[in-house]
Coordinates of C-alpha atoms in Angstrom, one line a residue:
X1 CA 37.2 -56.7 -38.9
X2 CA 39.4 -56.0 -36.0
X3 CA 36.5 -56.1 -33.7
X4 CA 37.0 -52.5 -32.2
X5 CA 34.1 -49.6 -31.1
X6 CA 33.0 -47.7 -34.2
X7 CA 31.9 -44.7 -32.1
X8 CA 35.1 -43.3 -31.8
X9 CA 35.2 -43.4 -35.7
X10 CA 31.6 -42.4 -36.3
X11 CA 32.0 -39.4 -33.9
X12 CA 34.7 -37.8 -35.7
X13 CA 33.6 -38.4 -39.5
X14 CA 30.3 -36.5 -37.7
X15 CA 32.5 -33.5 -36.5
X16 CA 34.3 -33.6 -39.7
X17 CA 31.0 -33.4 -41.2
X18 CA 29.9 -30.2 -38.8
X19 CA 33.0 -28.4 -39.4
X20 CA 32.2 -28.9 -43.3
X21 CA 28.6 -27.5 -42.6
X22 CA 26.9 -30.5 -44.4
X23 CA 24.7 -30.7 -40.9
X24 CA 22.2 -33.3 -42.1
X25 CA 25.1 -35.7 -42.9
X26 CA 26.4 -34.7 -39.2
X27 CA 23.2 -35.8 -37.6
X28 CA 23.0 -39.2 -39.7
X29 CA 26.8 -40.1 -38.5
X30 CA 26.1 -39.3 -34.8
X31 CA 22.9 -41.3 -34.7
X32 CA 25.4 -43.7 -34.9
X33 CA 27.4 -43.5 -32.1
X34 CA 25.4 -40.6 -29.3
X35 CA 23.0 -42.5 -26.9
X36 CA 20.2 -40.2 -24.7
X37 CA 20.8 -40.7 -21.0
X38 CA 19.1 -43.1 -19.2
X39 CA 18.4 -40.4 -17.1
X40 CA 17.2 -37.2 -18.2
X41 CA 17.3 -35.6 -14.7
X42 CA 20.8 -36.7 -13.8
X43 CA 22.7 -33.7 -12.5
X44 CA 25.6 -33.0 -15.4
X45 CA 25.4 -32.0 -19.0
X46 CA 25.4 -35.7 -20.9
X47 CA 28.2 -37.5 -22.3
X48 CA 31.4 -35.9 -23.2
X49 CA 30.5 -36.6 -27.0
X50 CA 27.3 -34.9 -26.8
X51 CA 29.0 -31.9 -24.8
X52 CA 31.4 -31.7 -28.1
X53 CA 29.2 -31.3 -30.6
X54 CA 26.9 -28.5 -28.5
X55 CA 30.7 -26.5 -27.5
X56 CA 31.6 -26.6 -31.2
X57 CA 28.1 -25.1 -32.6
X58 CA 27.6 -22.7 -30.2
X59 CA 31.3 -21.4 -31.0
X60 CA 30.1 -21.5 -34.8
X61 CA 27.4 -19.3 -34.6
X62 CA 27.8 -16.0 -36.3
X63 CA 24.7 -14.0 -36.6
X64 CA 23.3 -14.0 -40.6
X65 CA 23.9 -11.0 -42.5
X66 CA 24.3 -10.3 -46.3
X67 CA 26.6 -12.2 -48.4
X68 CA 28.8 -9.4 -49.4
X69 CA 32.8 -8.5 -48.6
X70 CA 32.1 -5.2 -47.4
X71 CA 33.9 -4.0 -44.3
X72 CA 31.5 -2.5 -42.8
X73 CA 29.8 -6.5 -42.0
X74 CA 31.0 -6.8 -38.6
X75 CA 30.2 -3.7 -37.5
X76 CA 26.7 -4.2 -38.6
X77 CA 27.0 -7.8 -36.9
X78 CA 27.6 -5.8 -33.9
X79 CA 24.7 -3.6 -34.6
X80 CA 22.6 -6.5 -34.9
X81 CA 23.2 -8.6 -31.8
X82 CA 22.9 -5.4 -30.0
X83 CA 19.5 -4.3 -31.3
X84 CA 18.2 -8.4 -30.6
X85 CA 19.8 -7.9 -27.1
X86 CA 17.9 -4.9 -26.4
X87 CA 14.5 -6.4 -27.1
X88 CA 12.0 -8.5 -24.8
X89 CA 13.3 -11.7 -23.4
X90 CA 10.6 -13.4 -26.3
X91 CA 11.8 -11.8 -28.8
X92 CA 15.5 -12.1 -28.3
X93 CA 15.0 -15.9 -28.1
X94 CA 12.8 -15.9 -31.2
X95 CA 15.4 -14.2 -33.3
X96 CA 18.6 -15.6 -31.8
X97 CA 17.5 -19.4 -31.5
X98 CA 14.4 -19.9 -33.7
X99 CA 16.2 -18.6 -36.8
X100 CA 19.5 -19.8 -36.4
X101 CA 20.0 -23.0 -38.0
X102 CA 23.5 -23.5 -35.4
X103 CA 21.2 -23.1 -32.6
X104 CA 18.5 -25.0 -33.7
X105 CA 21.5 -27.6 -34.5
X106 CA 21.5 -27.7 -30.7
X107 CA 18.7 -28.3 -29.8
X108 CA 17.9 -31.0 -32.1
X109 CA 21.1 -32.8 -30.2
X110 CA 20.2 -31.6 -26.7
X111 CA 16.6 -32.7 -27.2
X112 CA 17.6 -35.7 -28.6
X113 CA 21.0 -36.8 -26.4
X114 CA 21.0 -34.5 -23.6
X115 CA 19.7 -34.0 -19.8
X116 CA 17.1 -31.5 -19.0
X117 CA 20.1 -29.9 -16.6
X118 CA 22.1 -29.1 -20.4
X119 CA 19.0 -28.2 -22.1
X120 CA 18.2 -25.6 -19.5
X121 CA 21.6 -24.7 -19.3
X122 CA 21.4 -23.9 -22.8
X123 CA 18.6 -21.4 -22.6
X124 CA 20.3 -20.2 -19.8
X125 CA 23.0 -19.2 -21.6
X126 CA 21.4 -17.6 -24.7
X127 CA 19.4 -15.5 -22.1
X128 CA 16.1 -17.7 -22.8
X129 CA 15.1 -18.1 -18.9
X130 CA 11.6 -18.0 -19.9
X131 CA 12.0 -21.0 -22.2
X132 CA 14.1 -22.6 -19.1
X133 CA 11.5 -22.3 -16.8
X134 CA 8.9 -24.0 -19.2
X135 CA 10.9 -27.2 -20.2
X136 CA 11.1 -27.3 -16.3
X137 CA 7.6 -27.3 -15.7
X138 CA 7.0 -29.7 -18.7
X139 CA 9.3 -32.3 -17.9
X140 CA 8.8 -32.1 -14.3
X141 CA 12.1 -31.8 -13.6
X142 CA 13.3 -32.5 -9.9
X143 CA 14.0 -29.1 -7.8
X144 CA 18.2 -30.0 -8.3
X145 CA 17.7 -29.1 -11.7
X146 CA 15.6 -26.2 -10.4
X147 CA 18.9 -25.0 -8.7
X148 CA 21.3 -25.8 -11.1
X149 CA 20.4 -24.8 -13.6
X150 CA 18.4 -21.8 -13.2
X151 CA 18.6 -20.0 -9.5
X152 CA 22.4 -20.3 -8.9
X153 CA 22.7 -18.7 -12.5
X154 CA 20.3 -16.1 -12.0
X155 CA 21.8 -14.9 -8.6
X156 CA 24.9 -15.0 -9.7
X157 CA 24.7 -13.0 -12.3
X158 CA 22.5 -10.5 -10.7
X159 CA 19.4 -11.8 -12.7
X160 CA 17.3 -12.9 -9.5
X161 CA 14.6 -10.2 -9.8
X162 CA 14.3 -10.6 -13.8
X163 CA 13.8 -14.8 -12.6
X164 CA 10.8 -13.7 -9.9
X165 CA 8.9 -12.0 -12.6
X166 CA 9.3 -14.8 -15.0
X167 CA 7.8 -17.0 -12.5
X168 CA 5.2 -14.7 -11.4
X169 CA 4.2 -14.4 -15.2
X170 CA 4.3 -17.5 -15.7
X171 CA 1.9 -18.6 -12.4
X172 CA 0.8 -15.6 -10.7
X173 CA 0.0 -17.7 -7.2
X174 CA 3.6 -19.2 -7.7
X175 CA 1.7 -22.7 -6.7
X176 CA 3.5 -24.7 -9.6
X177 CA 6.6 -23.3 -8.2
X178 CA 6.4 -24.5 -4.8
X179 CA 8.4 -27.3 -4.9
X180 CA 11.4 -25.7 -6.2
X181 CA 11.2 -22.4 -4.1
X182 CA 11.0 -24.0 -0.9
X183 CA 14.2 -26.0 -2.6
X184 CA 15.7 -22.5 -3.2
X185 CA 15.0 -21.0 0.2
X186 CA 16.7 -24.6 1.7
X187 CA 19.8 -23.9 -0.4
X188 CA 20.1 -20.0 0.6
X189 CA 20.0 -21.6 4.3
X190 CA 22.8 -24.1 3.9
X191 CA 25.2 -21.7 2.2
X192 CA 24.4 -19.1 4.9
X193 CA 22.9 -16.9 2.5
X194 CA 20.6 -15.2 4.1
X195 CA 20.1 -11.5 2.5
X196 CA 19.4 -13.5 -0.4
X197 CA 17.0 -15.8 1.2
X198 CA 14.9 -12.6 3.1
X199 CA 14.4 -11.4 -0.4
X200 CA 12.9 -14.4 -1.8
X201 CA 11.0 -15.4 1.2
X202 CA 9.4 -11.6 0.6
X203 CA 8.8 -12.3 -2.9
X204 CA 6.9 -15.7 -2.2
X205 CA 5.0 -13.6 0.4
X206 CA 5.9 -16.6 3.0
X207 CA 5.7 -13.9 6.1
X208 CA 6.0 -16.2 8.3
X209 CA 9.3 -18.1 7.5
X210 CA 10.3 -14.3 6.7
X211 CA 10.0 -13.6 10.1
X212 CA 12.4 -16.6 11.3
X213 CA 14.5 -14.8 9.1
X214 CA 14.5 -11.5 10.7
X215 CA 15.0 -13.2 14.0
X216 CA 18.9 -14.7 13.0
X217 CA 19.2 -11.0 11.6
X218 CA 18.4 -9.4 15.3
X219 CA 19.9 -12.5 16.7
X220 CA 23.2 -13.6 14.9
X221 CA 26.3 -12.3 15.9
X222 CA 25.5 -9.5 18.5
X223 CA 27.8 -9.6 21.7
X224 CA 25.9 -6.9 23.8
X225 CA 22.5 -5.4 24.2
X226 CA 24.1 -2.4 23.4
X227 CA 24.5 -3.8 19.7
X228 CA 20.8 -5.4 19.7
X229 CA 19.4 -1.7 20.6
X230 CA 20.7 -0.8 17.2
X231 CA 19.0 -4.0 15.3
X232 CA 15.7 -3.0 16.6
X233 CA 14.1 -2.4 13.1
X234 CA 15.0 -6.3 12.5
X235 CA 11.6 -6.5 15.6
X236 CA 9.4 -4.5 13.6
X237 CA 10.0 -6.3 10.9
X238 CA 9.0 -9.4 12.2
X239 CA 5.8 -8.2 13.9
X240 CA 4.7 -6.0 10.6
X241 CA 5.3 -9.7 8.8
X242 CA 3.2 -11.4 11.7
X243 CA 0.7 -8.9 11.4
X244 CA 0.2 -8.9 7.4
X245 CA -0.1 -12.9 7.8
X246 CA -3.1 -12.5 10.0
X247 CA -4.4 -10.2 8.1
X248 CA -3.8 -12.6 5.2
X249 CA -5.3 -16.0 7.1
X250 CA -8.5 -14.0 8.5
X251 CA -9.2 -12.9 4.7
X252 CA -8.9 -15.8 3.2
X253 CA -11.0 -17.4 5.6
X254 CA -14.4 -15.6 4.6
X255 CA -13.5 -17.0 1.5
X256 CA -13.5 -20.5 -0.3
X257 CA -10.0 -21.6 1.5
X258 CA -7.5 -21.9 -1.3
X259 CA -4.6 -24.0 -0.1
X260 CA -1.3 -22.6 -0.4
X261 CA 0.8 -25.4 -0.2
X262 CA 4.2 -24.4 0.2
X263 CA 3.8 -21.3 2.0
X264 CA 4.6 -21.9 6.2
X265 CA 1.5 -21.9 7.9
X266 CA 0.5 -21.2 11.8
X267 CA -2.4 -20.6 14.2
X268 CA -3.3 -17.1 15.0
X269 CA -3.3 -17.8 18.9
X270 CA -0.1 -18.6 17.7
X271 CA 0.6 -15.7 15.7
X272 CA -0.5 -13.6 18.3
X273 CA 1.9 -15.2 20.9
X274 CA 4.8 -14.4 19.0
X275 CA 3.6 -10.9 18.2
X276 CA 3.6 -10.9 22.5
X277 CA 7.2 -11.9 22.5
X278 CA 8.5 -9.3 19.7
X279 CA 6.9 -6.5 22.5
X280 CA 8.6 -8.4 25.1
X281 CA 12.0 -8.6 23.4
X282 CA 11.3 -4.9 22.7
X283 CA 10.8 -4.0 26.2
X284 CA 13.6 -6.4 27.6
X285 CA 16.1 -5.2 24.7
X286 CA 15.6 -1.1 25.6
X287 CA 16.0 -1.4 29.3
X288 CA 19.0 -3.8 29.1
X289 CA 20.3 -1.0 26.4
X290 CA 20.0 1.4 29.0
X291 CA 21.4 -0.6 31.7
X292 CA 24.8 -1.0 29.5
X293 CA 24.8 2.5 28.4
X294 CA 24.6 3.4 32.0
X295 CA 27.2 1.0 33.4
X296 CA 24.9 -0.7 35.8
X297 CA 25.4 -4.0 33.7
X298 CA 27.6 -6.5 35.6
X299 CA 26.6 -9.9 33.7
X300 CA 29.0 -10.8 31.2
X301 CA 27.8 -14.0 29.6
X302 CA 29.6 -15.8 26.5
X303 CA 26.5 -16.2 24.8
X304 CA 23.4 -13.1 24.7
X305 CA 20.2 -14.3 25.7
X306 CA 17.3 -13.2 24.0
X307 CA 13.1 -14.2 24.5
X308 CA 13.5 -16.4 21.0
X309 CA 15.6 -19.1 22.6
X310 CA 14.3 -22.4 24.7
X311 CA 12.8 -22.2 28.1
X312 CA 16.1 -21.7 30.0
X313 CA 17.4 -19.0 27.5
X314 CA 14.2 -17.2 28.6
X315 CA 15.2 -18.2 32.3
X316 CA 18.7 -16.4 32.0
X317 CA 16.7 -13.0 30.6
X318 CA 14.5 -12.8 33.0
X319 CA 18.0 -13.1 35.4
X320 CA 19.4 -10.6 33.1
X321 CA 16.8 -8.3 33.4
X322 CA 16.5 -8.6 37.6
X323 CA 20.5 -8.2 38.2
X324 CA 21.8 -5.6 35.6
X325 CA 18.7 -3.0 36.7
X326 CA 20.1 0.1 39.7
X327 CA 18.3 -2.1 41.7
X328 CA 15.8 -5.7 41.5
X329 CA 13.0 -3.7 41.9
X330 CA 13.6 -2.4 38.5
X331 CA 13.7 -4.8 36.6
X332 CA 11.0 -6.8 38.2
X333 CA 8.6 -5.9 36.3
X334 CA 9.6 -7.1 33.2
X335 CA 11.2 -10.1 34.2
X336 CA 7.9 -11.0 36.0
X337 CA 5.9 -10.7 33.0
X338 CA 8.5 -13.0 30.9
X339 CA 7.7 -15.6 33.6
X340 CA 4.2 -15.3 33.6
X341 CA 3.8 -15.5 29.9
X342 CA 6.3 -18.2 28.9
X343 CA 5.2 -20.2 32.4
X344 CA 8.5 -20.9 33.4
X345 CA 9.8 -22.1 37.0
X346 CA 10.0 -18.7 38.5
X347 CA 11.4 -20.2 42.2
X348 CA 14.5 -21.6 39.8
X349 CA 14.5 -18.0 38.5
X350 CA 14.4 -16.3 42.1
X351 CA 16.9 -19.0 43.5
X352 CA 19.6 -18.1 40.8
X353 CA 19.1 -14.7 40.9
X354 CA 20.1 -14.9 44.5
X355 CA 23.0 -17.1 44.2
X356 CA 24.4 -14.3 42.1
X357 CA 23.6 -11.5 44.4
X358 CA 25.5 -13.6 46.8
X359 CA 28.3 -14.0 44.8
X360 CA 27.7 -9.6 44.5
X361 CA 27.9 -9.4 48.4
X362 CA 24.3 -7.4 48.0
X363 CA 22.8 -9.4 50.7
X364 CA 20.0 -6.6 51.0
X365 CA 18.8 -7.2 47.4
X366 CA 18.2 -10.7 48.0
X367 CA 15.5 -9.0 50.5
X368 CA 14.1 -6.6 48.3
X369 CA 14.0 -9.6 46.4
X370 CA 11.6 -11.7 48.6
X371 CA 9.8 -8.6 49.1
X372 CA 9.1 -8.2 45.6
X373 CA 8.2 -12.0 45.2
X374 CA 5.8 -11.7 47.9
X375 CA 4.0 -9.1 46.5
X376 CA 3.9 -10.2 42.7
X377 CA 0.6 -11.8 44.1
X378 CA 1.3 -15.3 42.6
X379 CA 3.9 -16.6 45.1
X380 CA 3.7 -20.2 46.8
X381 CA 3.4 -19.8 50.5
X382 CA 7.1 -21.7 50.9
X383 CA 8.3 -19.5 47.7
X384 CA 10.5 -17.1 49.3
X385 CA 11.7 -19.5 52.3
X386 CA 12.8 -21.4 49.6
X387 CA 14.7 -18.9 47.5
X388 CA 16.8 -18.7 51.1
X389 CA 17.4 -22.6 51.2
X390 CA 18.4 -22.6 47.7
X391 CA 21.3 -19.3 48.3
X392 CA 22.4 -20.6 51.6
X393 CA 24.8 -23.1 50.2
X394 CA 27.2 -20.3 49.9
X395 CA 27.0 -19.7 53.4
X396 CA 30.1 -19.7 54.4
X397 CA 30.7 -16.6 52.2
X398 CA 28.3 -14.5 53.8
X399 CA 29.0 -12.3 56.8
X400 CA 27.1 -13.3 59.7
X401 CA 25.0 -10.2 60.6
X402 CA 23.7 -11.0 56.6
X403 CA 23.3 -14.8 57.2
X404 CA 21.4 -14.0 60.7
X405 CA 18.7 -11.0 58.7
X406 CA 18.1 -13.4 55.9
X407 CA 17.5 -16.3 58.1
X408 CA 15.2 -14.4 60.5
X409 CA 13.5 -13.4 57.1
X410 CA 11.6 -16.6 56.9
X411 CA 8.3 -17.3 57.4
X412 CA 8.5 -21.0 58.9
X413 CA 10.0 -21.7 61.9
X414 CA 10.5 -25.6 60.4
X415 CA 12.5 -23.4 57.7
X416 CA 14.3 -21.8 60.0
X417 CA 15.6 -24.6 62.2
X418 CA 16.6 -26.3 58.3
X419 CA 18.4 -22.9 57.3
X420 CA 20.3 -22.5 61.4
X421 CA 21.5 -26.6 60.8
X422 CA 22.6 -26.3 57.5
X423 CA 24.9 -23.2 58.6
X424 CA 26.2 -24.9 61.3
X425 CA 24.4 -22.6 63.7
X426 CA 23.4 -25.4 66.0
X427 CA 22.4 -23.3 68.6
X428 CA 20.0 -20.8 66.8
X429 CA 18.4 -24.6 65.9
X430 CA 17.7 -25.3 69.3
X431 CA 16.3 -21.9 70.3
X432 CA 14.2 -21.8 67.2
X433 CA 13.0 -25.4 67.8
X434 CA 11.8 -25.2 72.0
X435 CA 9.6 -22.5 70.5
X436 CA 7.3 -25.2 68.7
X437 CA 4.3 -27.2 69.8
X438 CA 5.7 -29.9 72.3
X439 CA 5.2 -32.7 70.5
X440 CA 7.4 -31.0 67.5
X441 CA 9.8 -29.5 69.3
X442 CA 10.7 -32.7 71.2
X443 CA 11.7 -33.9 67.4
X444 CA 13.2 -31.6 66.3
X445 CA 15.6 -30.9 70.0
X446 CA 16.6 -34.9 69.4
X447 CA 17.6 -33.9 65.6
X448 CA 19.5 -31.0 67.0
X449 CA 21.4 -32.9 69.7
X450 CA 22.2 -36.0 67.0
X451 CA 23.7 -33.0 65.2
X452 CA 25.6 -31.4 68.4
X453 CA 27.0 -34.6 69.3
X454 CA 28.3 -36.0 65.5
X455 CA 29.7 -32.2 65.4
X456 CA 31.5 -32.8 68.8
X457 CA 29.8 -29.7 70.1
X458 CA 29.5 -30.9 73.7
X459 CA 27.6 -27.2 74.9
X460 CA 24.6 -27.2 72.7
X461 CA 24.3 -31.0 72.8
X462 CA 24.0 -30.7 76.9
X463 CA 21.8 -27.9 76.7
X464 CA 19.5 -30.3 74.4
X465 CA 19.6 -32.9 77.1
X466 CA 18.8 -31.0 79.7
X467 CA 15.6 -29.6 77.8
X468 CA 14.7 -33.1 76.8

């Protein structure tokens, strides 16, 4: 009469009606007032009404004995649950849920009113993952629901292995579960959890996103080389997961290809490449070990380089590698080969490595420096007048006697006359320049004397003149 919503009123006759344990008169009153969601893959447990009704069943359930006031009841209760607890996942559902009238009370409303999220929830909770895992697959529920309802439950409460076997039971090639593992593994990564995610990567035998893995463990967090020498395992690691991938890829390709679709794929050029760098880093990582443990190290940099970076992290270890060795020579080696397999700009390389032994004052390295260059066997003709050029910008810091042996180190006299100018050495210029063909050497006197006489250096600009 008054116009007002009955629901309210329907709701609680229906709980009065529960609490009275007349349970088909419960389900008559609530048809009245409890809607099913309009969707069943929304992210939350169903109305508030709906959530009611499940809380005050599930607190009602007691397990069914015999009808009798002995005191011994709830100890056999005890006994009971127990003994149901103790038996196969199966089982335990069947006897807990299947003959339970409270639970089946439940389900008839979470079937009828709830989300997929509360029903799984539900068998979560009664330790039914099996039963979870199948309304899943049946109602094709989004991966959300996925890890919601099931993964963050299960490795929570420890349960993540008893959840792998379930799926593996359930679909040995773990194809149907594709969707939400990959969901999983993207979770683990956001939250940073990545012991978890190693483990599950493992388990989904996808080697080669377990590898990635086992780089941010050799990678993340280490300050020294001293610390990556002890996270070496972390490199075996990767290659023995490389390695079983190949394996994997070259068997299955006598064979009809089945396509694993979820599992990361790759090339085995590719493959083999990164199997290349683990040696490398292996290499790199021992003698840069021993270089701290010795005390030869000098580079302090605020991040670590390491061969699993971009092209100019690769750049700064093959620096690494050349300055913190007794000598360049040691380190050449290696550092040469990180050049030559990632193709990087080794000039850039050379050139920075011998703006830092400038800044060292070891103006004979940056010799045995060229002279290593030049005999690597793969050096431009200009390569290591260049690597000069590029260090002389510092000149002013470096003694003269040094300046003078670099300069004179140079193949090209056209260098030379470049290197004398740009140090000021005007008259080194001109002695280096009347030395050319005449045609040349008329040039470059007349460059030398423009020099002289924007300098105000009235000797060397008359000496010009009176050449010319």
């Amino acid at each position: 009469k008054s116009g007002l919503d009955p629901g309210g009123a329907w709701h609680a006759w229906g709980m009065a009606c529960l609490k009275a344990g007349n349970l088909s008169s419960a389900r008559e009153k609530f048809n009245r007032c409890l809607k099913p969601p309009m969707d069943l893959n929304q992210l939350n447990h169903g109305s508030r009404l709906v959530q009611d009704v499940i809380q005050y069943l599930e607190s009602t359930v007691k397990p069914i004995v015999i009808a009798d006031d002995d005191y011994f009841a709830t100890l056999r209760e005890l006994e009971a649950t127990l003994r149901t607890r103790s038996l196969a996942l199966e089982v335990m559902c069947e006897g807990k849920i299947q003959h339970n009238s409270y639970y089946q009370e439940c389900l008839f409303y979470l079937h009828s009113y709830g989300t997929n999220l509360a029903i799984i929830s539900f068998y979560m909770r009664h330790d039914c993952m099996r039963e979870a895992l199948l309304h899943l697959l049946n109602k094709e529920s989004p991966s959300e629901v996925f890890i919601e309802g099931i993964f963050i439950p299960s490795y929570e409460s420890g349960k993540l292995h008893m959840l792998e076997n379930l799926l593996e039971t359930i679909d040995p090639g773990l194809e149907s579960w594709g969707v939400y593992l990959i969901a999983a593994c993207k979770y683990l990564q956001r939250k940073n959890y990545y012991h978890i995610l190693y483990e599950l990567q493992q388990f989904m035998k996808d080697h080669v996103r377990a590898a990635m893995t086992c780089i941010r463990f050799f990678t993340h967090g280490a300050k020294s080389y001293t610390e990556l020498g002890g996270k070496q395992t972390w490199l075996l690691k990767i290659k023995d997961h490389l390695k079983v991938y190949l394996q994997e890829v070259s068997r299955s390709s006598g064979r009809k290809k089945m396509a694993s679709t979820f599992r990361k794929k790759m090339s085995a050029t590719d493959v083999s490449r990164h199997i290349n760098t683990v040696d490398l880093q292996m290499e790199v990582t021992k003698f840069l070990h021993r270089c701290e443990s010795s005390g030869t190290s000098q580079m302090t940099g605020s991040s670590l380089p390491t061969l699993f970076g971009n092209n100019n992290m690769k750049m700064d270890v093959a620096c690494k590698v050349m300055l913190e060795g007794k000598n360049i020579e040691e380190g050449f080696g290696i550092a040469f080969r990180v050049l030559q397999d990632f193709q990087l700009e080794a000039t850039e390389v050379y050139s920075r490595v011998a703006k830092q032994l400038v800044k060292q004052q070891k103006y004979s390295e940056i010799r045995q420096l060229l002279k290593c260059v030049n005999e690597s066997g793969v050096a431009a003709k200009n390569d290591g007048d260049n690597i000069i050029l590029n260090c002389l910008n510092e000149f002013k810091n470096i003694p003269p006697e040094d300046l003078d042996n670099l300069i004179q180190d140079m193949d090209s006299d056209e260098n030379k006359v470049q290197a004398y100018v740009m140090c000021n050495k005007l008259r080194s210029a001109y002695l280096v320049s009347v030395r050319q063909e005449k045609t040349r050497a008329v040039q470059l006197v007349q460059h030398v004397r423009q020099l002289a006489e924007n300098s105000g250096d009235d000797v060397v600009k008359a000496i010009c003149a009176q050449w010319l």
